[in-house]
Coordinates of C-alpha atoms in Angstrom, one line a residue:
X1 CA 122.8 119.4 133.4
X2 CA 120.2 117.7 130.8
X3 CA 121.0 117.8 127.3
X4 CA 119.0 120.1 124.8
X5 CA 115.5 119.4 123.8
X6 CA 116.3 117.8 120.3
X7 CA 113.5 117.2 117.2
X8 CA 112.4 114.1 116.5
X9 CA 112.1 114.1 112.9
X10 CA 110.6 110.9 111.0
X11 CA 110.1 110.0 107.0
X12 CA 106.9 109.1 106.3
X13 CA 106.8 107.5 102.5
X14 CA 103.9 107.6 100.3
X15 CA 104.4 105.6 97.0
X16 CA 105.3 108.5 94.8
X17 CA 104.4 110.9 96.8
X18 CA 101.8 112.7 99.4
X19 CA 100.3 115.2 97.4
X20 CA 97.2 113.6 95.5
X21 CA 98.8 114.2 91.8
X22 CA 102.2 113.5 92.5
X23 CA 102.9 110.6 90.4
X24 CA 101.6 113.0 87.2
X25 CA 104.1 115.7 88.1
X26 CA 107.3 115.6 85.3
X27 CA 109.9 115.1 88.4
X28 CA 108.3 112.2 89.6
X29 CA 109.1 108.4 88.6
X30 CA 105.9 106.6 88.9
X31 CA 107.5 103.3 87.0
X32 CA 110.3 103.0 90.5
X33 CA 107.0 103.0 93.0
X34 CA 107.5 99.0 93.5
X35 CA 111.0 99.1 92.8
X36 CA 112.4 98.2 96.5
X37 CA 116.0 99.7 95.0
X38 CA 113.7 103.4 94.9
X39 CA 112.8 103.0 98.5
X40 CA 116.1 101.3 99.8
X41 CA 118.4 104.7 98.5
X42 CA 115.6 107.1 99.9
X43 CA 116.2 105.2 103.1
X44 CA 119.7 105.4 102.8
X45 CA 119.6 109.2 102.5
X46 CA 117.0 109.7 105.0
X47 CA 119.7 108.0 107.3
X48 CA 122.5 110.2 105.9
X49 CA 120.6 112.9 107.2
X50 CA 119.6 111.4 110.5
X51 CA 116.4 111.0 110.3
X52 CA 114.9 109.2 113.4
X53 CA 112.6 107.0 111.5
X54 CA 111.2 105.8 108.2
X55 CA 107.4 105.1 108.3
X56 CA 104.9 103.2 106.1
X57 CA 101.4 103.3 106.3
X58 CA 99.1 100.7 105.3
X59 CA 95.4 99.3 104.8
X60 CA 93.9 95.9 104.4
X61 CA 92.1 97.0 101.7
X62 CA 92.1 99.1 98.1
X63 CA 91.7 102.6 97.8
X64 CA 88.3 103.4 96.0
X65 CA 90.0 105.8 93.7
X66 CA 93.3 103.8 92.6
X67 CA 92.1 105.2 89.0
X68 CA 93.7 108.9 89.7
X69 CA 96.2 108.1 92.1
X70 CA 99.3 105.7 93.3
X71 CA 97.4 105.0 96.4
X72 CA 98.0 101.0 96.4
X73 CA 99.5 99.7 99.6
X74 CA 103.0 97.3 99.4
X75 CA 103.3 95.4 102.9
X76 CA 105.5 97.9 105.3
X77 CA 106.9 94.8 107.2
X78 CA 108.3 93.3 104.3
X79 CA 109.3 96.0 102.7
X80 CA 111.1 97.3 105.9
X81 CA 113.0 94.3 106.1
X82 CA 114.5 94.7 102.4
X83 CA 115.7 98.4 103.9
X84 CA 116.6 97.1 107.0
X85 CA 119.8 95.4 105.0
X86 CA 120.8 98.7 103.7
X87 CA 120.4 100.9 106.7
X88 CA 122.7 100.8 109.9
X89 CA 120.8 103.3 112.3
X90 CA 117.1 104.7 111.1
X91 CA 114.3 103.4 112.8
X92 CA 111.8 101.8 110.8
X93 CA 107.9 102.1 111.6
X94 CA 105.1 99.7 109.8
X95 CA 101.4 99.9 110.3
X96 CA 99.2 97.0 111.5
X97 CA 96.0 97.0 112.3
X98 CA 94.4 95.7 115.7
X99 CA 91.3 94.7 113.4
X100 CA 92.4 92.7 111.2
X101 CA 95.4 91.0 112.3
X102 CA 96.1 88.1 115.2
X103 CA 98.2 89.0 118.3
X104 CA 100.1 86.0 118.0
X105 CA 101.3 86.5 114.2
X106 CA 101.6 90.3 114.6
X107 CA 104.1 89.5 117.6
X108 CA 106.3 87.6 115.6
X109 CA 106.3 89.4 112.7
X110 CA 107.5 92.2 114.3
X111 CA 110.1 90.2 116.8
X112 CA 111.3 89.3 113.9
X113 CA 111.7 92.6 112.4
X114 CA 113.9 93.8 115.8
X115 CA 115.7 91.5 115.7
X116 CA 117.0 91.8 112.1
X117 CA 117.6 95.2 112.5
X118 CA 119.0 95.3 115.4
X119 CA 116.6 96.8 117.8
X120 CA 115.2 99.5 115.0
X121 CA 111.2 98.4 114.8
X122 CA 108.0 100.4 115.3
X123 CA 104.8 100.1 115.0
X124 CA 102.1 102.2 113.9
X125 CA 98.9 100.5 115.5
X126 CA 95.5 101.5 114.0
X127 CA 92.2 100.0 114.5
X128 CA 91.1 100.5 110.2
X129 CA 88.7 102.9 109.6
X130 CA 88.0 101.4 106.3
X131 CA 84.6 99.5 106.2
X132 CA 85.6 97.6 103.1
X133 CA 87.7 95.6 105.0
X134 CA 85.4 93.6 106.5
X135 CA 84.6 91.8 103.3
X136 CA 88.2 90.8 102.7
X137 CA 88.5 88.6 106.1
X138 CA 85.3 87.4 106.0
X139 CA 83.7 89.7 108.0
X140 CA 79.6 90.9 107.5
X141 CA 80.3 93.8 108.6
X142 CA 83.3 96.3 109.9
X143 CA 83.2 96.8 113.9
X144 CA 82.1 99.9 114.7
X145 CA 84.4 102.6 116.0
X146 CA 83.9 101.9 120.3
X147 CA 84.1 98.2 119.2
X148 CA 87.3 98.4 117.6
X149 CA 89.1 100.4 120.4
X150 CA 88.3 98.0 123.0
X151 CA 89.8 95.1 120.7
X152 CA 92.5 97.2 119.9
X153 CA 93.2 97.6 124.0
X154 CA 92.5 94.7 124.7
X155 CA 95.7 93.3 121.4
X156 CA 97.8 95.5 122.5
X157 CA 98.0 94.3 126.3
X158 CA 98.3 90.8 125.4
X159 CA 101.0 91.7 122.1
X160 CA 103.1 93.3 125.3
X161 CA 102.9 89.8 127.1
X162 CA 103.9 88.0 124.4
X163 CA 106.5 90.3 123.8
X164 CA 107.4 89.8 127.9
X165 CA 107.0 86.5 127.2
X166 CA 111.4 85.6 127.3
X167 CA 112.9 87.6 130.3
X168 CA 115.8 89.6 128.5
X169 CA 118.4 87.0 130.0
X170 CA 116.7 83.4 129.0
X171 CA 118.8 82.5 126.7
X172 CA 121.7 81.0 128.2
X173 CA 123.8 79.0 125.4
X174 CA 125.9 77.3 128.0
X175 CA 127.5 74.8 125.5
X176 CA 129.7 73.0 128.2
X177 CA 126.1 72.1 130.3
X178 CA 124.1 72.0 127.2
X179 CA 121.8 74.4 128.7
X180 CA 120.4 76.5 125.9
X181 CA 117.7 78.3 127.2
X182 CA 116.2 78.8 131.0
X183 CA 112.6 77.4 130.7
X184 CA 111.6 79.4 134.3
X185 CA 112.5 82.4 132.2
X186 CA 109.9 81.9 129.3
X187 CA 106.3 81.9 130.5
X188 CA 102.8 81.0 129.6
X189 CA 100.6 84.4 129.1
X190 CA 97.5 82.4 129.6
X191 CA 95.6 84.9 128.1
X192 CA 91.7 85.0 128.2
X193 CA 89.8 88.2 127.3
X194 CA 86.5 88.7 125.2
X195 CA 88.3 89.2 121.8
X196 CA 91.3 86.9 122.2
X197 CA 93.0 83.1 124.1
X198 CA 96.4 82.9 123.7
X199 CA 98.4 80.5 126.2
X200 CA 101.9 81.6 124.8
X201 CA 104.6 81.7 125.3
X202 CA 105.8 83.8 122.0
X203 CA 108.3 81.2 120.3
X204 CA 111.3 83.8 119.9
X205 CA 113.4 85.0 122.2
X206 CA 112.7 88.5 123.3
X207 CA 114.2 91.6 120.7
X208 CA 117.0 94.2 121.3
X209 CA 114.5 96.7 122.1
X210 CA 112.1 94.6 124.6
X211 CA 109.4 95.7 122.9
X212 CA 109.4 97.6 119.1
X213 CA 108.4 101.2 119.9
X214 CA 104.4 102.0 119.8
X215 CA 103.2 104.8 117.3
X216 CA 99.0 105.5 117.2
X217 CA 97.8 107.8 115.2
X218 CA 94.2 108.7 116.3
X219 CA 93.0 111.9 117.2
X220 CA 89.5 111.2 118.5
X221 CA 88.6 111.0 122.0
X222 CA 88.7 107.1 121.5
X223 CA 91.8 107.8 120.0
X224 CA 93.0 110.3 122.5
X225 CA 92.5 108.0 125.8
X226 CA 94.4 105.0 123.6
X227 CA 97.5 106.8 123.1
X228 CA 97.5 108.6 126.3
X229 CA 97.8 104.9 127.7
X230 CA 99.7 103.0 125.3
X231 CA 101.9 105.6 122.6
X232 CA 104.8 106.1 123.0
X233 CA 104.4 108.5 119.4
X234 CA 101.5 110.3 118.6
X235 CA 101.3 110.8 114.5
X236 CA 98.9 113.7 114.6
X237 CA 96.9 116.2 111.9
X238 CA 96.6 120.0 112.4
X239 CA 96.5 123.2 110.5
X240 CA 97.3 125.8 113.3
X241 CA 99.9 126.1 115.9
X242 CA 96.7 126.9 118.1
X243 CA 95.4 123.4 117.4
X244 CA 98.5 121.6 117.9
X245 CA 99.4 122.8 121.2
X246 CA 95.8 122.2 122.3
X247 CA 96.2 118.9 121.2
X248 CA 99.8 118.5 122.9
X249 CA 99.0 119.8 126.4
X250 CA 96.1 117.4 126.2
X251 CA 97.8 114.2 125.2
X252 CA 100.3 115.5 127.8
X253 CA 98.0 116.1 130.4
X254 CA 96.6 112.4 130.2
X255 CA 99.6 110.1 129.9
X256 CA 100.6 111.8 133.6
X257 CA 97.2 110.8 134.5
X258 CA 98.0 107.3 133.5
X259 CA 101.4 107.2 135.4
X260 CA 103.6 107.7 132.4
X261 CA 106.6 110.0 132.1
X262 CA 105.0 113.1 129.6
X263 CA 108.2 113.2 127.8
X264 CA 108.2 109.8 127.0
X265 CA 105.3 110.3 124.4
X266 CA 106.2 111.9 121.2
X267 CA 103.8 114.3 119.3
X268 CA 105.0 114.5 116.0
X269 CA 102.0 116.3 113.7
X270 CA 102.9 115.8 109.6
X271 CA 104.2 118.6 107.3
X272 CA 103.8 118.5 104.1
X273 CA 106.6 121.4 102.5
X274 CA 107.0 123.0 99.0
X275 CA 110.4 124.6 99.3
X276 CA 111.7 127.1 96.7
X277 CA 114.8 129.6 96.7
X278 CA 111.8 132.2 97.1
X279 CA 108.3 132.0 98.5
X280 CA 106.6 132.9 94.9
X281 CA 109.0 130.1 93.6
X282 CA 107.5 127.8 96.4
X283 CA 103.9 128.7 95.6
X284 CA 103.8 127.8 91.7
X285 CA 105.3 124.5 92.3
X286 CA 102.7 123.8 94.8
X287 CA 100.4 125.4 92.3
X288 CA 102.0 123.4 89.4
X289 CA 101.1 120.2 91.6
X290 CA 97.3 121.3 92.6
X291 CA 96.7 121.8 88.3
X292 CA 97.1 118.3 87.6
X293 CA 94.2 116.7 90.8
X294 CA 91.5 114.7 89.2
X295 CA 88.4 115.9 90.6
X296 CA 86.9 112.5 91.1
X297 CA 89.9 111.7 92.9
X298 CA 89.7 114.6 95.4
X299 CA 85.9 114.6 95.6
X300 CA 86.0 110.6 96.4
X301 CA 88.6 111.1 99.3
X302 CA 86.1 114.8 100.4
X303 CA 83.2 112.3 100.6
X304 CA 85.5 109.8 102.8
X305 CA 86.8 112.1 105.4
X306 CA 82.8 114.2 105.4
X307 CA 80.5 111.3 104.2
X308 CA 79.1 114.2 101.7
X309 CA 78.8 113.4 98.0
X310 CA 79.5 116.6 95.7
X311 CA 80.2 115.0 93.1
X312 CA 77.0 117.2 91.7
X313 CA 78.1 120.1 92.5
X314 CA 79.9 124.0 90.8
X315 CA 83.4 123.1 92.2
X316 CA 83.5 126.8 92.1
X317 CA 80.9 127.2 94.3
X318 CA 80.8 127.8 97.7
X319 CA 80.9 124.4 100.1
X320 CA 77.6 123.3 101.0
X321 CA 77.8 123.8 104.9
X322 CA 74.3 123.0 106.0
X323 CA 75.2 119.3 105.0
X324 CA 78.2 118.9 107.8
X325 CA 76.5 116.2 109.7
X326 CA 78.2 117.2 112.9
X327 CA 76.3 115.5 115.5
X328 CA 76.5 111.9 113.1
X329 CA 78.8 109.0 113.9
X330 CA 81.0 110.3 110.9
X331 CA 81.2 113.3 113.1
X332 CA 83.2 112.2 116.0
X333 CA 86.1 111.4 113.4
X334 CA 89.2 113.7 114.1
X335 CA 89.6 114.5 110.4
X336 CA 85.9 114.9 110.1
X337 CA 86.6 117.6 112.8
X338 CA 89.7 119.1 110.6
X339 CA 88.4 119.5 107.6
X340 CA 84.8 121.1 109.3
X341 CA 87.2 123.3 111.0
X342 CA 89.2 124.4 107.6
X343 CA 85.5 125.0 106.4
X344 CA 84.2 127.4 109.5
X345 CA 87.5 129.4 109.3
X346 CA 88.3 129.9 105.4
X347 CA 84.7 129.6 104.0
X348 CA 86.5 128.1 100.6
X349 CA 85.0 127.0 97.6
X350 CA 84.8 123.1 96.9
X351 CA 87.5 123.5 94.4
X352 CA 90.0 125.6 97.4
X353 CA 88.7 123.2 99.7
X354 CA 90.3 120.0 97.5
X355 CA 93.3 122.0 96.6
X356 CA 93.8 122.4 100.1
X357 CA 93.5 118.9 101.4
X358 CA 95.6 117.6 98.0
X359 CA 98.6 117.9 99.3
X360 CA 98.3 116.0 102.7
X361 CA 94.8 114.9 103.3
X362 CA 94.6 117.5 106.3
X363 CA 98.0 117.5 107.2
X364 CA 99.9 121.0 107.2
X365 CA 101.3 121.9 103.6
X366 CA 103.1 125.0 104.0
X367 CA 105.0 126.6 100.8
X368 CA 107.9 128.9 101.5
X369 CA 112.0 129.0 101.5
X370 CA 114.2 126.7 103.4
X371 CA 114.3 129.3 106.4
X372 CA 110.3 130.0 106.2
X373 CA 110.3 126.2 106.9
X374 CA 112.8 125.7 109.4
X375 CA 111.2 128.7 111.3
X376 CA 107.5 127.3 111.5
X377 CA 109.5 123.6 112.8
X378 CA 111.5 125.6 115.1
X379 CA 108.0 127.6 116.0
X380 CA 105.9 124.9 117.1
X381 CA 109.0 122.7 118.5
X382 CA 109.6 125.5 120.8
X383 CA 106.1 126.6 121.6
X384 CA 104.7 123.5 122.5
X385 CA 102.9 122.4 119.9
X386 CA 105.3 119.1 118.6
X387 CA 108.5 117.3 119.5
X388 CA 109.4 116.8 116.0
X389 CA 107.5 116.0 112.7
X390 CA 106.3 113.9 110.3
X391 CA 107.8 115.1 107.1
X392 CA 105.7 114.1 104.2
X393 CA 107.2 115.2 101.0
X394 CA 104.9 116.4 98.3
X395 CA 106.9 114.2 95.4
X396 CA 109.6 111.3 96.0
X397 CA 112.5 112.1 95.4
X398 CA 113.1 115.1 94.9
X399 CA 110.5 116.3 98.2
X400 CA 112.7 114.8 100.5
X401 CA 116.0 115.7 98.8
X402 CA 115.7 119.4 99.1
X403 CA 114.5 119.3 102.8
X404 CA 117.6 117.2 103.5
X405 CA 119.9 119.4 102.0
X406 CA 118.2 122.8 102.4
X407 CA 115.9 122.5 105.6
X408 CA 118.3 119.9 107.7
X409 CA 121.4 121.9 108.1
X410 CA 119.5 125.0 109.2
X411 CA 117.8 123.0 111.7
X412 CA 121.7 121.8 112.8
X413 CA 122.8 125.5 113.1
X414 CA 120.0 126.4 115.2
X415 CA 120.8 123.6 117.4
X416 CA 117.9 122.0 117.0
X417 CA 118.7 118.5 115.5
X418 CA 121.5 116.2 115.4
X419 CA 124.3 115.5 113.0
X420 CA 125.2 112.4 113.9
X421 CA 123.3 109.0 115.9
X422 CA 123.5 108.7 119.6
X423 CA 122.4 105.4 119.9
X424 CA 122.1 102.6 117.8
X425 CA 118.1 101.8 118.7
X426 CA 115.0 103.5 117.4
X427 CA 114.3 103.5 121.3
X428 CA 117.7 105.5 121.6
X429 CA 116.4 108.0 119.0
X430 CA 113.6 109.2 120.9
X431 CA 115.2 109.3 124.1
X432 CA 112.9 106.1 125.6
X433 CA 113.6 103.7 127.9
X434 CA 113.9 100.4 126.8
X435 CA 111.4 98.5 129.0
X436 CA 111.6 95.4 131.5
X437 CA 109.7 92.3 131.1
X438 CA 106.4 92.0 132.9
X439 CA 107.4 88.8 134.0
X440 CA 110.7 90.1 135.5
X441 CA 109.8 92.6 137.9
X442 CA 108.0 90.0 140.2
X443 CA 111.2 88.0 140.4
X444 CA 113.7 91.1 141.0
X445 CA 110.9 92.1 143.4
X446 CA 110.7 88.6 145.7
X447 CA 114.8 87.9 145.3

């Protein structure tokens, strides 16, 4: 008899905060945001309640409206291995780009990171969407978006040699022969491809977990075929149940296609919750959040996700829809596609459009009690529309504290989440397999 169907339920930390305004709001402490004490105690009580993962995100470059909002970006390896010191069990997810990183360093940066926690790394792999980048690695111009998938397949097949590089058992440490390691164990990956040589081998023996675990979060058909190959988590952005399980069957649908097991890719879309002892309670704190966005701020990040400037504008006017360029290259974007979608089916103002997007950039913000919440988890967990979430607190941290204490042990009750670790690997966590070296399986095969 299989065990129950459990959530997968991972911390995603925003410095201060996901809503847009959250470092203004009175219960907020905007002078801990690059304190690494702040972050190591909410990863200690993200493990108390045994949460699967932390996750950073991050981008090689700074946000155009750093004015309004605490929106600057601290290093997520680095800063994961400060909490990996504190923490025992949570997993611990940092994003890297494909773009703008080497395979070789990336590999042992995050080598290095499983192996000082003890088998607990992630990674969150993104190609950058931002086109400032370029122009901080020297770049005339950013890649365009088919460009920077095929670099981005083309990095992650050769990070996974690397990785494969030391067979799990290479390491001998026979001190009476004074045999330390088995060099017919380690191997060249002689790699030659259109973005990248690398001979190899990677110079660290292979981590606890073979290989960290691989997030993506891209929802665009690029995006789509890329995780259905490679993710082993799907980060994901939807407003409706309807959406999500369109989006789950399909993922689904195409890892099979590519051989894989289907439950061995996680869709885990991002909730964003107000919680309050009622629902009118949980409504004017959101509300008391959405009163202090800064325009500008909101408009800047509108004009990033639709590549429409409104700055001009009545904010109290209704959104200009005959400028949704739907057929441009800005239109094949997945949040481009989200927030259009917000636009056909609620007709909002500019002003309800921003407030709606403030409090997770099109991720679902939903205000209600502790049970409202733990019902619309429990909802799309059982209706196949996610295997967990990413839970993206409003404010830090007091966000996080009440769905710990309120939201968590409802989800218990129900059966629906653990109360204690299983295992001791972020691997373990999701239920995946830890994988074999590539260079193994023709040895075991020929012996």
């Amino acid at each position: 008899m299989s065990a129950k169907r459990q959530l997968t339920l991972n911390l995603f930390i925003y410095p201060g905060g996901h809503h847009e305004a959250a470092w203004r709001h009175p219960n907020s402490s905007p002078d801990d945001l690059l304190d690494i004490a702040f972050y190591q105690d909410l990863a200690k009580r993200a493990e108390e309640a045994t949460f699967d993962s932390l996750f950073f995100a991050d981008g090689p470059v700074l946000a155009d409206n750093i004015r309004y909002a605490s929106r600057f970006r601290v290093e997520p390896i680095t800063w994961l291995a400060a909490i990996a010191g504190v923490t025992r069990s949570i997993g611990l997810i940092a994003t890297a780009s494909t773009t703008y990183f080497e395979p070789y360093n990336l590999a042992r940066l995050f080598a290095s990171l499983d192996h000082l926690s003890r088998g607990r790394a992630g990674w969150n792999i993104v190609t950058t969407s931002a086109g400032q980048a370029a122009q901080n690695f020297g770049l005339s111009e950013h890649p365009a978006h088919t460009e920077r998938y095929e670099r981005g397949r083309e990095f992650v097949e050769l990070i996974t040699k690397l990785w494969d590089s030391w067979e799990d058992d290479a390491v001998a440490a026979d001190q009476a022969s004074g045999l330390f390691a088995d060099t017919s164990k380690i191997h060249f990956v002689d790699h030659i491809g259109r973005h990248f040589r690398v001979k190899g081998p990677l110079n660290i023996p292979r981590s606890p977990q073979g290989r960290p675990v691989y997030v993506q979060a891209g929802s665009s058909e690029d995006g789509r075929l890329f995780a259905a190959q490679y993710a082993e988590a799907i980060f994901t952005a939807h407003q409706t149940i309807e959406s999500a399980r369109n989006f789950y069957a399909d993922i689904k649908k195409r890892a099979a296609a590519f051989g894989r097991h289907p439950d061995h890719v996680k869709i885990l879309p991002g909730i964003s919750p107000f919680i309050g002892s009622t629902e009118a309670e949980a409504r004017r704190l959101e509300e008391e959040f959405d009163a202090l966005i800064q325009p500008d701020y909101s408009l800047t990040q509108l004009n990033r996700m639709l590549g429409i400037d409104l700055s001009s504008f009545d904010l109290d006017g209704p959104f200009p829809r005959h400028l949704l360029d739907r057929d441009g290259a800005i239109g094949v974007a997945s949040r481009f596609q989200l927030v259009a979608d917000i636009i056909d089916r609620e007709n909002p103002t500019i002003r309800q459009l921003i407030q709606r997007l403030a409090g997770g950039r099109g991720h679902y913000v939903k205000a209600g009690t502790p049970e409202q919440i733990a019902d619309e988890i429990q909802l799309w967990f059982e209706n196949g529309a996610a295997d967990g979430f990413n839970v993206m607190p409003p404010w830090l941290p007091g966000g996080f504290d009440v769905f710990a204490c309120e939201v968590v042990p409802l989800l218990r009750k129900r059966g629906l989440f653990r109360d204690h670790y299983e295992g001791t690997t972020l691997r373990d966590h999701y239920g995946l397999p830890r994988p074999e070296s590539l260079f193994a399986t023709p040895v075991r095969a020929s012996a």
